[in-house]
Amino acid sequence: MPKKPIAKKAKKNKFAVKQGAVPASSQVTLFNEDDWEEFVLEAARQRTKADTPVYGVVKRLGGAGDGGRDVEARYGADLISDSWDLYQCKHYASGLMPSEVFPEMAKFFKHLTAKTYPRPSTYYLCAPHGAGNDLHNLLAASGQEFKESFVTAWEKGTNGMKGRAEELTPEVRAVIDDFDFKRFKECMVRDLLHWHARN
């Protein structure tokens, strides 16, 4: 009589992902654009300083007509100059480049010129992969160096600014000249995760 094959015990798959094995910083890369904006919104709502909420009003404005503001975070009830932060959310497959950020900055300065909203205290760039090397270097440089690189790109039509030189009017240029470029900051994913975890 032929012998029956002995049933083998199923081996554990050593490649199975255990709970908590995928860090949250990797999970956010799987979000879509809307989920990313919602995540940044909720993180800003949870942001505190000395256990006190930083913002009185936090609102998502992403989409058409947002004026370049994905998330508006006011320190108090009113939207007044230097008393709010702008969160610009970009969900790309790699680190942000100047060519992806400069057009958004141009839109921002045009809205400041048109007085769509007052000057923010800080303009945060939020991306799951952060700033790429070229943008990081500009953000880390002096505000004047960053400003000059941006204006030169706008005038010469480089770094995503092709065909837009006529938009750099004397009025817009005056607003740029009056703006401290150290207000542009990278919002680190680790900080967003830290704030979000408070909920």
PDB file of C-alpha atoms in Angstrom:
ATOM      1  CA  MET A   1       0.000   0.000   0.000  1.00  0.00           C
ATOM      2  CA  PRO A   2       1.483   3.371  -0.977  1.00  0.00           C
ATOM      3  CA  LYS A   3       2.370   5.677   1.875  1.00  0.00           C
ATOM      4  CA  LYS A   4       0.457   8.914   2.285  1.00  0.00           C
ATOM      5  CA  PRO A   5       2.599  12.019   2.067  1.00  0.00           C
ATOM      6  CA  ILE A   6       3.225  13.603   5.437  1.00  0.00           C
ATOM      7  CA  ALA A   7       1.538  16.981   5.686  1.00  0.00           C
ATOM      8  CA  LYS A   8       4.097  19.699   6.226  1.00  0.00           C
ATOM      9  CA  LYS A   9       3.512  22.450   8.695  1.00  0.00           C
ATOM     10  CA  ALA A  10       2.991  25.802   7.050  1.00  0.00           C
ATOM     11  CA  LYS A  11       6.020  27.973   7.517  1.00  0.00           C
ATOM     12  CA  LYS A  12       5.613  31.453   8.811  1.00  0.00           C
ATOM     13  CA  ASN A  13       6.218  33.995   6.140  1.00  0.00           C
ATOM     14  CA  LYS A  14       9.239  35.875   7.402  1.00  0.00           C
ATOM     15  CA  PHE A  15       8.359  38.714   5.038  1.00  0.00           C
ATOM     16  CA  ALA A  16       4.998  39.445   6.639  1.00  0.00           C
ATOM     17  CA  VAL A  17       4.671  42.997   7.898  1.00  0.00           C
ATOM     18  CA  LYS A  18       4.082  43.147  11.616  1.00  0.00           C
ATOM     19  CA  GLN A  19       1.845  45.775  13.111  1.00  0.00           C
ATOM     20  CA  GLY A  20       3.772  49.008  13.521  1.00  0.00           C
ATOM     21  CA  ALA A  21       6.602  47.811  11.266  1.00  0.00           C
ATOM     22  CA  VAL A  22       5.844  50.391   8.577  1.00  0.00           C
ATOM     23  CA  PRO A  23       6.755  53.781  10.020  1.00  0.00           C
ATOM     24  CA  ALA A  24       4.179  56.524   9.797  1.00  0.00           C
ATOM     25  CA  SER A  25       6.642  58.603   7.764  1.00  0.00           C
ATOM     26  CA  SER A  26       6.393  55.925   5.053  1.00  0.00           C
ATOM     27  CA  GLN A  27       2.637  55.540   5.350  1.00  0.00           C
ATOM     28  CA  VAL A  28       2.039  59.207   4.458  1.00  0.00           C
ATOM     29  CA  THR A  29       3.685  58.612   1.086  1.00  0.00           C
ATOM     30  CA  LEU A  30       0.684  56.398   0.217  1.00  0.00           C
ATOM     31  CA  PHE A  31      -1.836  59.223   0.724  1.00  0.00           C
ATOM     32  CA  ASN A  32      -3.513  60.884  -2.210  1.00  0.00           C
ATOM     33  CA  GLU A  33      -3.429  64.686  -2.500  1.00  0.00           C
ATOM     34  CA  ASP A  34      -6.714  65.190  -0.637  1.00  0.00           C
ATOM     35  CA  ASP A  35      -5.673  62.866   2.197  1.00  0.00           C
ATOM     36  CA  TRP A  36      -2.356  64.715   2.477  1.00  0.00           C
ATOM     37  CA  GLU A  37      -4.113  68.087   2.808  1.00  0.00           C
ATOM     38  CA  GLU A  38      -6.468  66.633   5.427  1.00  0.00           C
ATOM     39  CA  PHE A  39      -3.493  65.200   7.318  1.00  0.00           C
ATOM     40  CA  VAL A  40      -1.722  68.588   7.333  1.00  0.00           C
ATOM     41  CA  LEU A  41      -4.975  70.257   8.423  1.00  0.00           C
ATOM     42  CA  GLU A  42      -5.402  67.891  11.374  1.00  0.00           C
ATOM     43  CA  ALA A  43      -1.730  68.175  12.335  1.00  0.00           C
ATOM     44  CA  ALA A  44      -1.964  71.991  12.389  1.00  0.00           C
ATOM     45  CA  ARG A  45      -5.104  71.760  14.543  1.00  0.00           C
ATOM     46  CA  GLN A  46      -3.151  69.715  17.111  1.00  0.00           C
ATOM     47  CA  ARG A  47      -0.074  71.953  17.132  1.00  0.00           C
ATOM     48  CA  THR A  48       0.683  73.311  20.586  1.00  0.00           C
ATOM     49  CA  LYS A  49       3.269  75.437  22.348  1.00  0.00           C
ATOM     50  CA  ALA A  50       3.693  74.859  26.091  1.00  0.00           C
ATOM     51  CA  ASP A  51       0.520  72.699  25.994  1.00  0.00           C
ATOM     52  CA  THR A  52      -1.531  75.569  24.535  1.00  0.00           C
ATOM     53  CA  PRO A  53      -2.946  75.385  20.998  1.00  0.00           C
ATOM     54  CA  VAL A  54      -0.943  77.571  18.618  1.00  0.00           C
ATOM     55  CA  TYR A  55      -3.901  78.421  16.396  1.00  0.00           C
ATOM     56  CA  GLY A  56      -7.365  79.768  17.070  1.00  0.00           C
ATOM     57  CA  VAL A  57      -8.703  78.980  13.592  1.00  0.00           C
ATOM     58  CA  VAL A  58      -7.426  76.327  11.161  1.00  0.00           C
ATOM     59  CA  LYS A  59      -9.166  75.862   7.828  1.00  0.00           C
ATOM     60  CA  ARG A  60      -8.495  73.888   4.684  1.00  0.00           C
ATOM     61  CA  LEU A  61      -8.874  75.966   1.526  1.00  0.00           C
ATOM     62  CA  GLY A  62      -7.226  73.672  -1.048  1.00  0.00           C
ATOM     63  CA  GLY A  63      -8.672  73.559  -4.541  1.00  0.00           C
ATOM     64  CA  ALA A  64      -9.649  76.134  -7.142  1.00  0.00           C
ATOM     65  CA  GLY A  65      -9.785  79.648  -5.746  1.00  0.00           C
ATOM     66  CA  ASP A  66      -7.670  78.891  -2.670  1.00  0.00           C
ATOM     67  CA  GLY A  67      -5.278  81.716  -3.530  1.00  0.00           C
ATOM     68  CA  GLY A  68      -2.328  79.399  -3.019  1.00  0.00           C
ATOM     69  CA  ARG A  69      -3.441  78.523   0.532  1.00  0.00           C
ATOM     70  CA  ASP A  70      -4.076  74.846   1.108  1.00  0.00           C
ATOM     71  CA  VAL A  71      -4.385  75.360   4.862  1.00  0.00           C
ATOM     72  CA  GLU A  72      -4.816  78.703   6.624  1.00  0.00           C
ATOM     73  CA  ALA A  73      -3.929  78.708  10.332  1.00  0.00           C
ATOM     74  CA  ARG A  74      -4.701  81.886  12.301  1.00  0.00           C
ATOM     75  CA  TYR A  75      -3.236  82.640  15.717  1.00  0.00           C
ATOM     76  CA  GLY A  76      -6.509  84.339  16.686  1.00  0.00           C
ATOM     77  CA  ALA A  77      -9.982  84.733  15.253  1.00  0.00           C
ATOM     78  CA  ASP A  78      -9.087  87.330  12.618  1.00  0.00           C
ATOM     79  CA  LEU A  79      -6.973  87.049   9.482  1.00  0.00           C
ATOM     80  CA  ILE A  80      -4.464  89.847  10.020  1.00  0.00           C
ATOM     81  CA  SER A  81      -0.924  90.513   8.842  1.00  0.00           C
ATOM     82  CA  ASP A  82       1.837  88.440  10.484  1.00  0.00           C
ATOM     83  CA  SER A  83      -0.716  86.609  12.655  1.00  0.00           C
ATOM     84  CA  TRP A  84      -1.322  83.493  10.603  1.00  0.00           C
ATOM     85  CA  ASP A  85       0.599  80.693   8.881  1.00  0.00           C
ATOM     86  CA  LEU A  86       0.098  79.404   5.357  1.00  0.00           C
ATOM     87  CA  TYR A  87       0.564  75.660   4.722  1.00  0.00           C
ATOM     88  CA  GLN A  88       1.198  74.750   1.089  1.00  0.00           C
ATOM     89  CA  CYS A  89       0.707  70.999   0.581  1.00  0.00           C
ATOM     90  CA  LYS A  90       2.433  69.129  -2.232  1.00  0.00           C
ATOM     91  CA  HIS A  91       2.221  65.348  -2.504  1.00  0.00           C
ATOM     92  CA  TYR A  92       4.825  64.253  -5.036  1.00  0.00           C
ATOM     93  CA  ALA A  93       6.817  61.041  -5.488  1.00  0.00           C
ATOM     94  CA  SER A  94      10.112  62.731  -4.634  1.00  0.00           C
ATOM     95  CA  GLY A  95      11.497  65.755  -2.808  1.00  0.00           C
ATOM     96  CA  LEU A  96      10.212  69.173  -3.852  1.00  0.00           C
ATOM     97  CA  MET A  97      12.221  71.053  -6.472  1.00  0.00           C
ATOM     98  CA  PRO A  98      12.396  74.813  -7.095  1.00  0.00           C
ATOM     99  CA  SER A  99      10.569  74.284 -10.412  1.00  0.00           C
ATOM    100  CA  GLU A 100       7.587  72.892  -8.454  1.00  0.00           C
ATOM    101  CA  VAL A 101       7.628  75.559  -5.755  1.00  0.00           C
ATOM    102  CA  PHE A 102       8.455  78.748  -7.681  1.00  0.00           C
ATOM    103  CA  PRO A 103       5.111  78.841  -9.579  1.00  0.00           C
ATOM    104  CA  GLU A 104       3.287  78.528  -6.231  1.00  0.00           C
ATOM    105  CA  MET A 105       5.410  81.329  -4.804  1.00  0.00           C
ATOM    106  CA  ALA A 106       4.573  83.511  -7.815  1.00  0.00           C
ATOM    107  CA  LYS A 107       0.865  82.887  -7.230  1.00  0.00           C
ATOM    108  CA  PHE A 108       1.360  83.762  -3.562  1.00  0.00           C
ATOM    109  CA  PHE A 109       3.050  87.087  -4.331  1.00  0.00           C
ATOM    110  CA  LYS A 110       0.381  87.999  -6.875  1.00  0.00           C
ATOM    111  CA  HIS A 111      -2.297  87.409  -4.215  1.00  0.00           C
ATOM    112  CA  LEU A 112      -0.360  89.452  -1.648  1.00  0.00           C
ATOM    113  CA  THR A 113      -0.163  92.266  -4.201  1.00  0.00           C
ATOM    114  CA  ALA A 114      -3.905  92.015  -4.894  1.00  0.00           C
ATOM    115  CA  LYS A 115      -4.531  92.001  -1.101  1.00  0.00           C
ATOM    116  CA  THR A 116      -6.457  88.724  -1.329  1.00  0.00           C
ATOM    117  CA  TYR A 117      -5.031  88.083   2.138  1.00  0.00           C
ATOM    118  CA  PRO A 118      -2.448  89.751   4.394  1.00  0.00           C
ATOM    119  CA  ARG A 119       1.182  88.694   4.793  1.00  0.00           C
ATOM    120  CA  PRO A 120       1.565  85.452   6.780  1.00  0.00           C
ATOM    121  CA  SER A 121       4.059  84.967   9.559  1.00  0.00           C
ATOM    122  CA  THR A 122       5.333  81.760   7.954  1.00  0.00           C
ATOM    123  CA  TYR A 123       4.799  80.028   4.609  1.00  0.00           C
ATOM    124  CA  TYR A 124       5.233  76.294   5.243  1.00  0.00           C
ATOM    125  CA  LEU A 125       6.064  73.871   2.426  1.00  0.00           C
ATOM    126  CA  CYS A 126       4.637  70.463   3.324  1.00  0.00           C
ATOM    127  CA  ALA A 127       5.599  67.388   1.306  1.00  0.00           C
ATOM    128  CA  PRO A 128       5.928  63.728   2.350  1.00  0.00           C
ATOM    129  CA  HIS A 129       9.428  63.541   0.851  1.00  0.00           C
ATOM    130  CA  GLY A 130      10.388  67.015   2.053  1.00  0.00           C
ATOM    131  CA  ALA A 131      12.498  69.437   0.085  1.00  0.00           C
ATOM    132  CA  GLY A 132      14.868  68.069  -2.530  1.00  0.00           C
ATOM    133  CA  ASN A 133      18.525  69.090  -2.373  1.00  0.00           C
ATOM    134  CA  ASP A 134      18.250  72.195  -4.573  1.00  0.00           C
ATOM    135  CA  LEU A 135      15.263  73.578  -2.691  1.00  0.00           C
ATOM    136  CA  HIS A 136      16.810  72.655   0.652  1.00  0.00           C
ATOM    137  CA  ASN A 137      19.917  74.654  -0.259  1.00  0.00           C
ATOM    138  CA  LEU A 138      17.804  77.692  -1.132  1.00  0.00           C
ATOM    139  CA  LEU A 139      15.794  77.445   2.096  1.00  0.00           C
ATOM    140  CA  ALA A 140      19.022  77.080   4.098  1.00  0.00           C
ATOM    141  CA  ALA A 141      20.705  80.046   2.359  1.00  0.00           C
ATOM    142  CA  SER A 142      20.254  83.662   3.337  1.00  0.00           C
ATOM    143  CA  GLY A 143      16.825  85.064   2.604  1.00  0.00           C
ATOM    144  CA  GLN A 144      18.389  87.501   0.139  1.00  0.00           C
ATOM    145  CA  GLU A 145      20.081  84.710  -1.825  1.00  0.00           C
ATOM    146  CA  PHE A 146      16.815  82.771  -2.026  1.00  0.00           C
ATOM    147  CA  LYS A 147      14.963  85.918  -3.134  1.00  0.00           C
ATOM    148  CA  GLU A 148      17.495  86.666  -5.865  1.00  0.00           C
ATOM    149  CA  SER A 149      17.297  83.089  -7.203  1.00  0.00           C
ATOM    150  CA  PHE A 150      13.499  83.279  -7.316  1.00  0.00           C
ATOM    151  CA  VAL A 151      13.382  86.695  -9.023  1.00  0.00           C
ATOM    152  CA  THR A 152      16.049  85.660 -11.546  1.00  0.00           C
ATOM    153  CA  ALA A 153      14.090  82.500 -12.409  1.00  0.00           C
ATOM    154  CA  TRP A 154      10.932  84.573 -12.877  1.00  0.00           C
ATOM    155  CA  GLU A 155      12.683  87.124 -15.098  1.00  0.00           C
ATOM    156  CA  LYS A 156      14.496  84.511 -17.209  1.00  0.00           C
ATOM    157  CA  GLY A 157      11.699  81.947 -17.352  1.00  0.00           C
ATOM    158  CA  THR A 158      13.644  79.134 -15.691  1.00  0.00           C
ATOM    159  CA  ASN A 159      12.721  76.704 -12.881  1.00  0.00           C
ATOM    160  CA  GLY A 160       9.071  76.362 -13.863  1.00  0.00           C
ATOM    161  CA  MET A 161       8.575  80.055 -14.674  1.00  0.00           C
ATOM    162  CA  LYS A 162       8.691  79.901 -18.481  1.00  0.00           C
ATOM    163  CA  GLY A 163       6.508  82.475 -20.215  1.00  0.00           C
ATOM    164  CA  ARG A 164       5.588  84.306 -17.003  1.00  0.00           C
ATOM    165  CA  ALA A 165       7.982  87.283 -17.072  1.00  0.00           C
ATOM    166  CA  GLU A 166       5.164  89.752 -17.821  1.00  0.00           C
ATOM    167  CA  GLU A 167       3.476  88.764 -14.520  1.00  0.00           C
ATOM    168  CA  LEU A 168       6.404  90.209 -12.589  1.00  0.00           C
ATOM    169  CA  THR A 169       4.991  93.733 -12.531  1.00  0.00           C
ATOM    170  CA  PRO A 170       6.592  96.611 -10.594  1.00  0.00           C
ATOM    171  CA  GLU A 171       3.819  96.211  -7.984  1.00  0.00           C
ATOM    172  CA  VAL A 172       4.541  92.496  -7.514  1.00  0.00           C
ATOM    173  CA  ARG A 173       8.279  93.171  -7.440  1.00  0.00           C
ATOM    174  CA  ALA A 174       7.770  95.741  -4.663  1.00  0.00           C
ATOM    175  CA  VAL A 175       5.898  93.175  -2.572  1.00  0.00           C
ATOM    176  CA  ILE A 176       8.680  90.617  -3.156  1.00  0.00           C
ATOM    177  CA  ASP A 177      11.342  93.159  -2.190  1.00  0.00           C
ATOM    178  CA  ASP A 178       9.467  93.869   1.053  1.00  0.00           C
ATOM    179  CA  PHE A 179       9.091  90.172   1.961  1.00  0.00           C
ATOM    180  CA  ASP A 180      11.582  88.325   4.164  1.00  0.00           C
ATOM    181  CA  PHE A 181      12.292  85.026   2.385  1.00  0.00           C
ATOM    182  CA  LYS A 182      13.252  83.380   5.691  1.00  0.00           C
ATOM    183  CA  ARG A 183       9.481  83.155   6.197  1.00  0.00           C
ATOM    184  CA  PHE A 184       9.509  80.292   3.672  1.00  0.00           C
ATOM    185  CA  LYS A 185      10.185  77.113   5.635  1.00  0.00           C
ATOM    186  CA  GLU A 186      10.066  73.382   5.083  1.00  0.00           C
ATOM    187  CA  CYS A 187       7.530  71.767   7.400  1.00  0.00           C
ATOM    188  CA  MET A 188       9.206  68.496   8.346  1.00  0.00           C
ATOM    189  CA  VAL A 189       7.141  65.314   8.177  1.00  0.00           C
ATOM    190  CA  ARG A 190       8.395  64.355  11.639  1.00  0.00           C
ATOM    191  CA  ASP A 191       6.897  67.583  13.036  1.00  0.00           C
ATOM    192  CA  LEU A 192       3.569  67.006  11.294  1.00  0.00           C
ATOM    193  CA  LEU A 193       3.483  63.460  12.688  1.00  0.00           C
ATOM    194  CA  HIS A 194       4.364  64.701  16.171  1.00  0.00           C
ATOM    195  CA  TRP A 195       1.568  67.286  16.133  1.00  0.00           C
ATOM    196  CA  HIS A 196      -0.924  64.834  14.625  1.00  0.00           C
ATOM    197  CA  ALA A 197      -0.128  62.208  17.271  1.00  0.00           C
ATOM    198  CA  ARG A 198      -1.504  64.479  19.993  1.00  0.00           C
ATOM    199  CA  ASN A 199      -5.026  63.597  18.850  1.00  0.00           C
TER     200      ASN A 199
END
